[in-house]
PDB file of C-alpha atoms in Angstrom:
ATOM      1  CA  MET A  23       0.107  -0.044   0.039  1.00  0.00           C
ATOM      2  CA  PHE A  24       0.929   3.423  -0.506  1.00  0.00           C
ATOM      3  CA  PRO A  25       2.021   5.380   2.580  1.00  0.00           C
ATOM      4  CA  ALA A  26      -0.246   8.688   1.485  1.00  0.00           C
ATOM      5  CA  ASP A  27      -2.671  10.070  -0.847  1.00  0.00           C
ATOM      6  CA  LYS A  28      -0.291  12.695  -2.141  1.00  0.00           C
ATOM      7  CA  LYS A  29       2.262  10.112  -2.957  1.00  0.00           C
ATOM      8  CA  ILE A  30      -0.474   7.983  -4.808  1.00  0.00           C
ATOM      9  CA  LYS A  31      -1.147  10.903  -7.273  1.00  0.00           C
ATOM     10  CA  SER A  32       2.629  10.734  -8.116  1.00  0.00           C
ATOM     11  CA  TYR A  33       2.163   7.519  -9.706  1.00  0.00           C
ATOM     12  CA  PHE A  34      -0.472   8.231 -12.295  1.00  0.00           C
ATOM     13  CA  PRO A  35       0.001  10.672 -15.117  1.00  0.00           C
ATOM     14  CA  LYS A  36      -0.971  14.390 -15.067  1.00  0.00           C
ATOM     15  CA  GLN A  37      -3.854  15.110 -16.934  1.00  0.00           C
ATOM     16  CA  LYS A  38      -5.463  18.025 -18.555  1.00  0.00           C
ATOM     17  CA  LEU A  39      -8.049  19.557 -20.784  1.00  0.00           C
ATOM     18  CA  TRP A  40     -10.602  17.693 -18.754  1.00  0.00           C
ATOM     19  CA  GLY A  41      -8.904  14.344 -18.748  1.00  0.00           C
ATOM     20  CA  LEU A  42      -8.448  14.100 -22.975  1.00  0.00           C
ATOM     21  CA  ILE A  43      -4.522  14.739 -22.510  1.00  0.00           C
ATOM     22  CA  ALA A  44      -1.867  13.184 -20.290  1.00  0.00           C
ATOM     23  CA  TYR A  45       1.780  13.787 -19.735  1.00  0.00           C
ATOM     24  CA  GLN A  46       3.653  10.254 -19.576  1.00  0.00           C
ATOM     25  CA  PRO A  47       7.289   9.596 -19.310  1.00  0.00           C
ATOM     26  CA  PHE A  48       8.505   7.413 -22.176  1.00  0.00           C
ATOM     27  CA  TRP A  49      12.179   5.666 -23.358  1.00  0.00           C
ATOM     28  CA  GLY A  50      13.429   7.512 -25.908  1.00  0.00           C
ATOM     29  CA  LEU A  51      16.818   6.786 -28.326  1.00  0.00           C
ATOM     30  CA  THR A  52      19.716   8.685 -27.249  1.00  0.00           C
ATOM     31  CA  ILE A  53      22.321  10.289 -29.694  1.00  0.00           C
ATOM     32  CA  LYS A  54      24.419   6.789 -29.666  1.00  0.00           C
ATOM     33  CA  GLY A  55      20.912   5.142 -30.044  1.00  0.00           C
ATOM     34  CA  TRP A  56      19.921   7.435 -33.298  1.00  0.00           C
ATOM     35  CA  LEU A  57      23.602   6.923 -34.736  1.00  0.00           C
ATOM     36  CA  SER A  58      23.301   3.100 -34.621  1.00  0.00           C
ATOM     37  CA  MET A  59      19.827   3.082 -36.377  1.00  0.00           C
ATOM     38  CA  MET A  60      20.903   5.205 -38.834  1.00  0.00           C
ATOM     39  CA  LEU A  61      23.820   3.236 -39.560  1.00  0.00           C
ATOM     40  CA  THR A  62      21.688   0.019 -39.686  1.00  0.00           C
ATOM     41  CA  LEU A  63      18.984   1.858 -41.985  1.00  0.00           C
ATOM     42  CA  LEU A  64      22.214   2.784 -44.591  1.00  0.00           C
ATOM     43  CA  ALA A  65      23.425  -0.758 -44.476  1.00  0.00           C
ATOM     44  CA  ILE A  66      20.320  -2.032 -45.423  1.00  0.00           C
ATOM     45  CA  ALA A  67      19.796   0.355 -48.261  1.00  0.00           C
ATOM     46  CA  ILE A  68      23.294  -0.426 -49.300  1.00  0.00           C
ATOM     47  CA  LEU A  69      22.352  -4.088 -49.760  1.00  0.00           C
ATOM     48  CA  VAL A  70      19.051  -3.191 -51.552  1.00  0.00           C
ATOM     49  CA  VAL A  71      20.914  -1.109 -54.109  1.00  0.00           C
ATOM     50  CA  ILE A  72      23.485  -3.641 -54.705  1.00  0.00           C
ATOM     51  CA  ASN A  73      21.320  -6.708 -54.898  1.00  0.00           C
ATOM     52  CA  ILE A  74      17.983  -5.279 -56.356  1.00  0.00           C
ATOM     53  CA  HIS A  75      18.930  -5.548 -60.022  1.00  0.00           C
ATOM     54  CA  SER A  76      19.703  -9.380 -59.673  1.00  0.00           C
ATOM     55  CA  PHE A  77      16.632  -9.842 -57.689  1.00  0.00           C
ATOM     56  CA  LEU A  78      14.006  -7.933 -60.229  1.00  0.00           C
ATOM     57  CA  ALA A  79      16.201  -9.784 -63.455  1.00  0.00           C
ATOM     58  CA  PRO A  80      16.254 -13.465 -62.214  1.00  0.00           C
ATOM     59  CA  VAL A  81      17.956 -16.213 -64.341  1.00  0.00           C
ATOM     60  CA  ALA A  82      16.298 -19.265 -63.016  1.00  0.00           C
ATOM     61  CA  PRO A  83      15.736 -21.888 -66.113  1.00  0.00           C
ATOM     62  CA  ILE A  84      14.392 -25.292 -65.268  1.00  0.00           C
ATOM     63  CA  GLU A  85      14.240 -28.412 -67.695  1.00  0.00           C
ATOM     64  CA  ALA A  86      11.315 -27.335 -70.034  1.00  0.00           C
ATOM     65  CA  GLU A  87       9.951 -28.354 -73.316  1.00  0.00           C
ATOM     66  CA  ALA A  88       9.005 -24.857 -74.612  1.00  0.00           C
ATOM     67  CA  LEU A  89      10.817 -21.582 -74.287  1.00  0.00           C
ATOM     68  CA  VAL A  90       8.610 -18.825 -74.240  1.00  0.00           C
ATOM     69  CA  ILE A  91       9.369 -15.260 -75.566  1.00  0.00           C
ATOM     70  CA  GLU A  92       7.844 -11.648 -74.615  1.00  0.00           C
ATOM     71  CA  GLY A  93       7.411 -10.330 -77.958  1.00  0.00           C
ATOM     72  CA  TRP A  94       7.987  -6.733 -76.990  1.00  0.00           C
ATOM     73  CA  ILE A  95      11.831  -7.533 -75.897  1.00  0.00           C
ATOM     74  CA  GLY A  96      13.319  -6.290 -78.558  1.00  0.00           C
ATOM     75  CA  ASP A  97      15.947  -7.572 -81.467  1.00  0.00           C
ATOM     76  CA  ASP A  98      18.596  -8.320 -79.042  1.00  0.00           C
ATOM     77  CA  GLY A  99      16.294 -10.160 -76.434  1.00  0.00           C
ATOM     78  CA  ILE A 100      15.287 -12.189 -79.533  1.00  0.00           C
ATOM     79  CA  GLN A 101      18.843 -13.092 -80.615  1.00  0.00           C
ATOM     80  CA  GLY A 102      19.451 -13.871 -76.911  1.00  0.00           C
ATOM     81  CA  ALA A 103      16.112 -16.131 -76.750  1.00  0.00           C
ATOM     82  CA  ILE A 104      17.423 -17.925 -80.336  1.00  0.00           C
ATOM     83  CA  ALA A 105      20.753 -18.683 -78.363  1.00  0.00           C
ATOM     84  CA  GLU A 106      19.328 -20.250 -75.440  1.00  0.00           C
ATOM     85  CA  PHE A 107      16.949 -22.498 -77.722  1.00  0.00           C
ATOM     86  CA  GLN A 108      19.915 -23.572 -79.448  1.00  0.00           C
ATOM     87  CA  GLN A 109      21.831 -24.638 -76.541  1.00  0.00           C
ATOM     88  CA  GLN A 110      19.054 -26.388 -74.864  1.00  0.00           C
ATOM     89  CA  ASP A 111      16.717 -29.336 -75.672  1.00  0.00           C
ATOM     90  CA  TYR A 112      13.342 -27.337 -76.389  1.00  0.00           C
ATOM     91  CA  GLN A 113      10.728 -28.718 -78.652  1.00  0.00           C
ATOM     92  CA  ILE A 114       9.099 -25.270 -79.558  1.00  0.00           C
ATOM     93  CA  LEU A 115       9.609 -21.492 -79.269  1.00  0.00           C
ATOM     94  CA  ILE A 116       6.652 -19.760 -78.571  1.00  0.00           C
ATOM     95  CA  THR A 117       6.165 -15.807 -79.381  1.00  0.00           C
ATOM     96  CA  VAL A 118       3.452 -14.228 -77.125  1.00  0.00           C
ATOM     97  CA  GLY A 119       2.596 -10.857 -77.619  1.00  0.00           C
ATOM     98  CA  THR A 120      -0.265  -7.965 -77.631  1.00  0.00           C
ATOM     99  CA  PRO A 121      -1.226  -5.543 -80.495  1.00  0.00           C
ATOM    100  CA  LEU A 122       1.583  -3.143 -81.718  1.00  0.00           C
ATOM    101  CA  LEU A 123       1.212   0.102 -80.030  1.00  0.00           C
ATOM    102  CA  ARG A 124       2.666   2.153 -82.676  1.00  0.00           C
ATOM    103  CA  GLY A 125       2.883   1.362 -86.307  1.00  0.00           C
ATOM    104  CA  ALA A 126       0.445  -1.215 -86.864  1.00  0.00           C
ATOM    105  CA  TYR A 127      -1.296   0.605 -89.922  1.00  0.00           C
ATOM    106  CA  LEU A 128       2.488   0.832 -91.521  1.00  0.00           C
ATOM    107  CA  SER A 129       3.342  -2.882 -90.588  1.00  0.00           C
ATOM    108  CA  GLU A 130       2.439  -6.008 -92.066  1.00  0.00           C
ATOM    109  CA  TYR A 131       2.622  -7.477 -88.390  1.00  0.00           C
ATOM    110  CA  LYS A 132      -0.304  -6.277 -86.152  1.00  0.00           C
ATOM    111  CA  ASN A 133       1.188  -7.556 -82.676  1.00  0.00           C
ATOM    112  CA  PHE A 134       4.254  -8.343 -80.845  1.00  0.00           C
ATOM    113  CA  ALA A 135       3.963 -12.186 -81.144  1.00  0.00           C
ATOM    114  CA  GLN A 136       4.008 -12.127 -85.248  1.00  0.00           C
ATOM    115  CA  LEU A 137       6.687  -9.425 -85.160  1.00  0.00           C
ATOM    116  CA  SER A 138       8.964 -11.081 -82.677  1.00  0.00           C
ATOM    117  CA  ALA A 139       8.581 -14.302 -84.778  1.00  0.00           C
ATOM    118  CA  ALA A 140       9.254 -12.762 -88.080  1.00  0.00           C
ATOM    119  CA  THR A 141      12.528 -11.404 -86.658  1.00  0.00           C
ATOM    120  CA  ALA A 142      13.668 -14.547 -85.318  1.00  0.00           C
ATOM    121  CA  ILE A 143      13.089 -16.301 -88.820  1.00  0.00           C
ATOM    122  CA  LYS A 144      14.786 -13.608 -90.165  1.00  0.00           C
ATOM    123  CA  LEU A 145      17.683 -14.300 -88.060  1.00  0.00           C
ATOM    124  CA  GLY A 146      17.849 -17.809 -89.228  1.00  0.00           C
ATOM    125  CA  PHE A 147      15.488 -19.564 -86.751  1.00  0.00           C
ATOM    126  CA  ASP A 148      13.490 -22.527 -88.150  1.00  0.00           C
ATOM    127  CA  PRO A 149      10.053 -21.578 -88.964  1.00  0.00           C
ATOM    128  CA  GLU A 150       8.530 -24.819 -88.084  1.00  0.00           C
ATOM    129  CA  LYS A 151       9.844 -24.757 -84.556  1.00  0.00           C
ATOM    130  CA  ILE A 152       7.734 -21.558 -83.686  1.00  0.00           C
ATOM    131  CA  ALA A 153       4.201 -20.993 -82.489  1.00  0.00           C
ATOM    132  CA  ILE A 154       2.589 -17.511 -82.753  1.00  0.00           C
ATOM    133  CA  ILE A 155       0.032 -16.521 -79.728  1.00  0.00           C
ATOM    134  CA  PRO A 156      -1.165 -12.970 -80.197  1.00  0.00           C
ATOM    135  CA  ILE A 157      -2.949 -11.626 -77.259  1.00  0.00           C
ATOM    136  CA  PRO A 158      -5.963  -9.728 -77.651  1.00  0.00           C
ATOM    137  CA  PRO A 159      -5.885  -5.907 -76.725  1.00  0.00           C
ATOM    138  CA  THR A 160      -6.261  -5.490 -72.824  1.00  0.00           C
ATOM    139  CA  LYS A 161      -5.765  -2.388 -70.917  1.00  0.00           C
ATOM    140  CA  ARG A 162      -4.390  -3.691 -67.782  1.00  0.00           C
ATOM    141  CA  ASP A 163      -2.520  -6.882 -66.462  1.00  0.00           C
ATOM    142  CA  ARG A 164      -1.202  -7.487 -69.818  1.00  0.00           C
ATOM    143  CA  THR A 165       1.299  -9.756 -68.745  1.00  0.00           C
ATOM    144  CA  LEU A 166      -1.173 -11.998 -66.594  1.00  0.00           C
ATOM    145  CA  ALA A 167      -3.507 -11.979 -69.591  1.00  0.00           C
ATOM    146  CA  SER A 168      -0.635 -13.243 -71.779  1.00  0.00           C
ATOM    147  CA  ALA A 169       0.229 -15.859 -69.214  1.00  0.00           C
ATOM    148  CA  ILE A 170      -3.530 -17.317 -69.192  1.00  0.00           C
ATOM    149  CA  VAL A 171      -3.634 -17.380 -73.024  1.00  0.00           C
ATOM    150  CA  VAL A 172      -0.111 -19.168 -73.091  1.00  0.00           C
ATOM    151  CA  LYS A 173      -1.389 -21.984 -70.648  1.00  0.00           C
ATOM    152  CA  LYS A 174      -4.690 -22.418 -72.426  1.00  0.00           C
ATOM    153  CA  TRP A 175      -3.001 -22.525 -75.728  1.00  0.00           C
ATOM    154  CA  LEU A 176      -0.415 -25.179 -74.416  1.00  0.00           C
ATOM    155  CA  LYS A 177      -3.254 -27.518 -73.187  1.00  0.00           C
ATOM    156  CA  GLU A 178      -5.106 -27.361 -76.449  1.00  0.00           C
ATOM    157  CA  ASN A 179      -2.027 -28.131 -78.406  1.00  0.00           C
ATOM    158  CA  TYR A 180       0.921 -29.465 -76.307  1.00  0.00           C
ATOM    159  CA  PRO A 181      -0.609 -30.962 -73.520  1.00  0.00           C
ATOM    160  CA  GLN A 182       2.239 -33.334 -72.946  1.00  0.00           C
ATOM    161  CA  ILE A 183       4.310 -30.293 -71.814  1.00  0.00           C
ATOM    162  CA  ASN A 184       4.370 -29.407 -68.496  1.00  0.00           C
ATOM    163  CA  ALA A 185       7.250 -27.310 -68.165  1.00  0.00           C
ATOM    164  CA  ILE A 186       8.079 -23.824 -69.723  1.00  0.00           C
ATOM    165  CA  ASN A 187      10.901 -21.260 -69.455  1.00  0.00           C
ATOM    166  CA  LEU A 188      10.076 -17.804 -69.936  1.00  0.00           C
ATOM    167  CA  TYR A 189      12.547 -15.358 -71.787  1.00  0.00           C
ATOM    168  CA  SER A 190      11.823 -11.929 -70.893  1.00  0.00           C
ATOM    169  CA  LYS A 191      13.490  -8.414 -70.698  1.00  0.00           C
ATOM    170  CA  ASN A 192      16.045  -7.439 -67.728  1.00  0.00           C
ATOM    171  CA  VAL A 193      14.377  -6.285 -64.819  1.00  0.00           C
ATOM    172  CA  HIS A 194      10.787  -6.806 -66.130  1.00  0.00           C
ATOM    173  CA  SER A 195      11.581 -10.529 -65.800  1.00  0.00           C
ATOM    174  CA  ARG A 196      10.570 -11.072 -62.118  1.00  0.00           C
ATOM    175  CA  ARG A 197       7.451  -9.341 -62.421  1.00  0.00           C
ATOM    176  CA  SER A 198       6.597 -11.462 -65.392  1.00  0.00           C
ATOM    177  CA  TRP A 199       8.003 -14.710 -63.903  1.00  0.00           C
ATOM    178  CA  ILE A 200       5.385 -14.239 -60.548  1.00  0.00           C
ATOM    179  CA  LEU A 201       2.415 -13.717 -63.098  1.00  0.00           C
ATOM    180  CA  TYR A 202       3.195 -16.955 -65.103  1.00  0.00           C
ATOM    181  CA  LYS A 203       3.589 -19.165 -62.084  1.00  0.00           C
ATOM    182  CA  LYS A 204       0.302 -17.409 -60.960  1.00  0.00           C
ATOM    183  CA  ALA A 205      -1.637 -18.193 -64.123  1.00  0.00           C
ATOM    184  CA  CYS A 206       0.112 -21.638 -64.953  1.00  0.00           C
ATOM    185  CA  ASN A 207       1.249 -23.440 -61.728  1.00  0.00           C
ATOM    186  CA  PRO A 208       0.654 -26.177 -60.715  1.00  0.00           C
ATOM    187  CA  GLU A 209      -0.146 -27.811 -64.346  1.00  0.00           C
ATOM    188  CA  VAL A 210       2.647 -26.011 -65.923  1.00  0.00           C
ATOM    189  CA  ASN A 211       5.932 -25.124 -64.174  1.00  0.00           C
ATOM    190  CA  VAL A 212       7.654 -21.999 -65.187  1.00  0.00           C
ATOM    191  CA  GLY A 213      11.393 -21.029 -65.147  1.00  0.00           C
ATOM    192  CA  ILE A 214      12.574 -17.758 -66.051  1.00  0.00           C
ATOM    193  CA  ILE A 215      15.683 -15.926 -67.993  1.00  0.00           C
ATOM    194  CA  ALA A 216      16.080 -12.339 -67.920  1.00  0.00           C
ATOM    195  CA  HIS A 217      17.934 -10.835 -70.786  1.00  0.00           C
ATOM    196  CA  PRO A 218      20.447  -8.488 -69.427  1.00  0.00           C
ATOM    197  CA  PRO A 219      20.527  -4.663 -70.251  1.00  0.00           C
ATOM    198  CA  VAL A 220      21.975  -3.039 -73.306  1.00  0.00           C
ATOM    199  CA  ASP A 221      21.489   0.458 -72.153  1.00  0.00           C
ATOM    200  CA  TYR A 222      23.370   0.458 -68.933  1.00  0.00           C
ATOM    201  CA  ASP A 223      25.647  -1.490 -66.446  1.00  0.00           C
ATOM    202  CA  ALA A 224      23.843  -3.639 -64.339  1.00  0.00           C
ATOM    203  CA  ARG A 225      26.425  -3.438 -61.506  1.00  0.00           C
ATOM    204  CA  SER A 226      26.045   0.127 -61.417  1.00  0.00           C
ATOM    205  CA  TRP A 227      22.701   0.637 -62.597  1.00  0.00           C
ATOM    206  CA  TRP A 228      22.321   3.729 -60.085  1.00  0.00           C
ATOM    207  CA  THR A 229      25.085   5.606 -62.085  1.00  0.00           C
ATOM    208  CA  SER A 230      22.608   5.649 -65.157  1.00  0.00           C
ATOM    209  CA  SER A 231      19.540   7.418 -65.586  1.00  0.00           C
ATOM    210  CA  GLU A 232      18.269   4.693 -68.085  1.00  0.00           C
ATOM    211  CA  GLY A 233      18.776   2.168 -64.986  1.00  0.00           C
ATOM    212  CA  PHE A 234      17.592   4.190 -62.414  1.00  0.00           C
ATOM    213  CA  ARG A 235      14.358   4.634 -64.320  1.00  0.00           C
ATOM    214  CA  GLU A 236      14.080   1.050 -64.971  1.00  0.00           C
ATOM    215  CA  ILE A 237      14.747  -0.118 -61.360  1.00  0.00           C
ATOM    216  CA  THR A 238      12.624   2.368 -59.333  1.00  0.00           C
ATOM    217  CA  GLY A 239       9.703   1.427 -61.983  1.00  0.00           C
ATOM    218  CA  GLU A 240       9.865  -2.135 -62.228  1.00  0.00           C
ATOM    219  CA  ALA A 241      10.225  -2.260 -58.042  1.00  0.00           C
ATOM    220  CA  ILE A 242       7.209  -0.507 -57.825  1.00  0.00           C
ATOM    221  CA  ALA A 243       5.255  -2.765 -60.384  1.00  0.00           C
ATOM    222  CA  TYR A 244       6.760  -5.731 -58.599  1.00  0.00           C
ATOM    223  CA  ILE A 245       4.981  -4.688 -55.281  1.00  0.00           C
ATOM    224  CA  TYR A 246       1.936  -4.194 -57.235  1.00  0.00           C
ATOM    225  CA  ALA A 247       1.997  -7.759 -59.144  1.00  0.00           C
ATOM    226  CA  LYS A 248       3.001  -9.699 -55.644  1.00  0.00           C
ATOM    227  CA  PHE A 249       0.304  -8.085 -53.406  1.00  0.00           C
ATOM    228  CA  PHE A 250      -2.369  -6.490 -55.565  1.00  0.00           C
ATOM    229  CA  SER A 251      -2.656  -8.273 -59.236  1.00  0.00           C
TER     230      SER A 251
END
């Protein structure tokens, strides 16, 4: 028991404004504590900067019968996909793509699937081993829509194929991988191959405006794909 009413009051917080606010003592960081916290956050930030590119641009292929190209990846990406196909034991190369965003009225190719397939053939790839899968126009979640169409096409045309590798562009690859796995698993397993950047050095992406834009944009898009798509 407390010895007196006067001392009892000292154990309770001081209140004002009819008890709406109160003074309460609390623990706070010292200068040493603030410095330790800032150094810890700085170390975490450095680790993120160093490792985020390899995280967003994974190379994790699996043993697969089909190689799927995201048709918009560009000519250098198509060359990389052809090299990958020739080095492994794939049965078929699948080009996927939505309608062209520009120049469709001037081109004989109306979508990225046709354009990338024609490019691969021009580069010497066997047309008998190419499957073209155009994706209908869609305003959002184009990658997820593409993955759903690919899965349906495989089921109808190559039901024996239960594993694919997706060939995508640079730091877009992690996001595409998530969405393809979401659409295709568990019936079809999905590996990923990220085509390296040609506009900047991945090891020092923060020194390039192009690298900075791609990393920051895709990091935000990855969070959306991971948690909201």
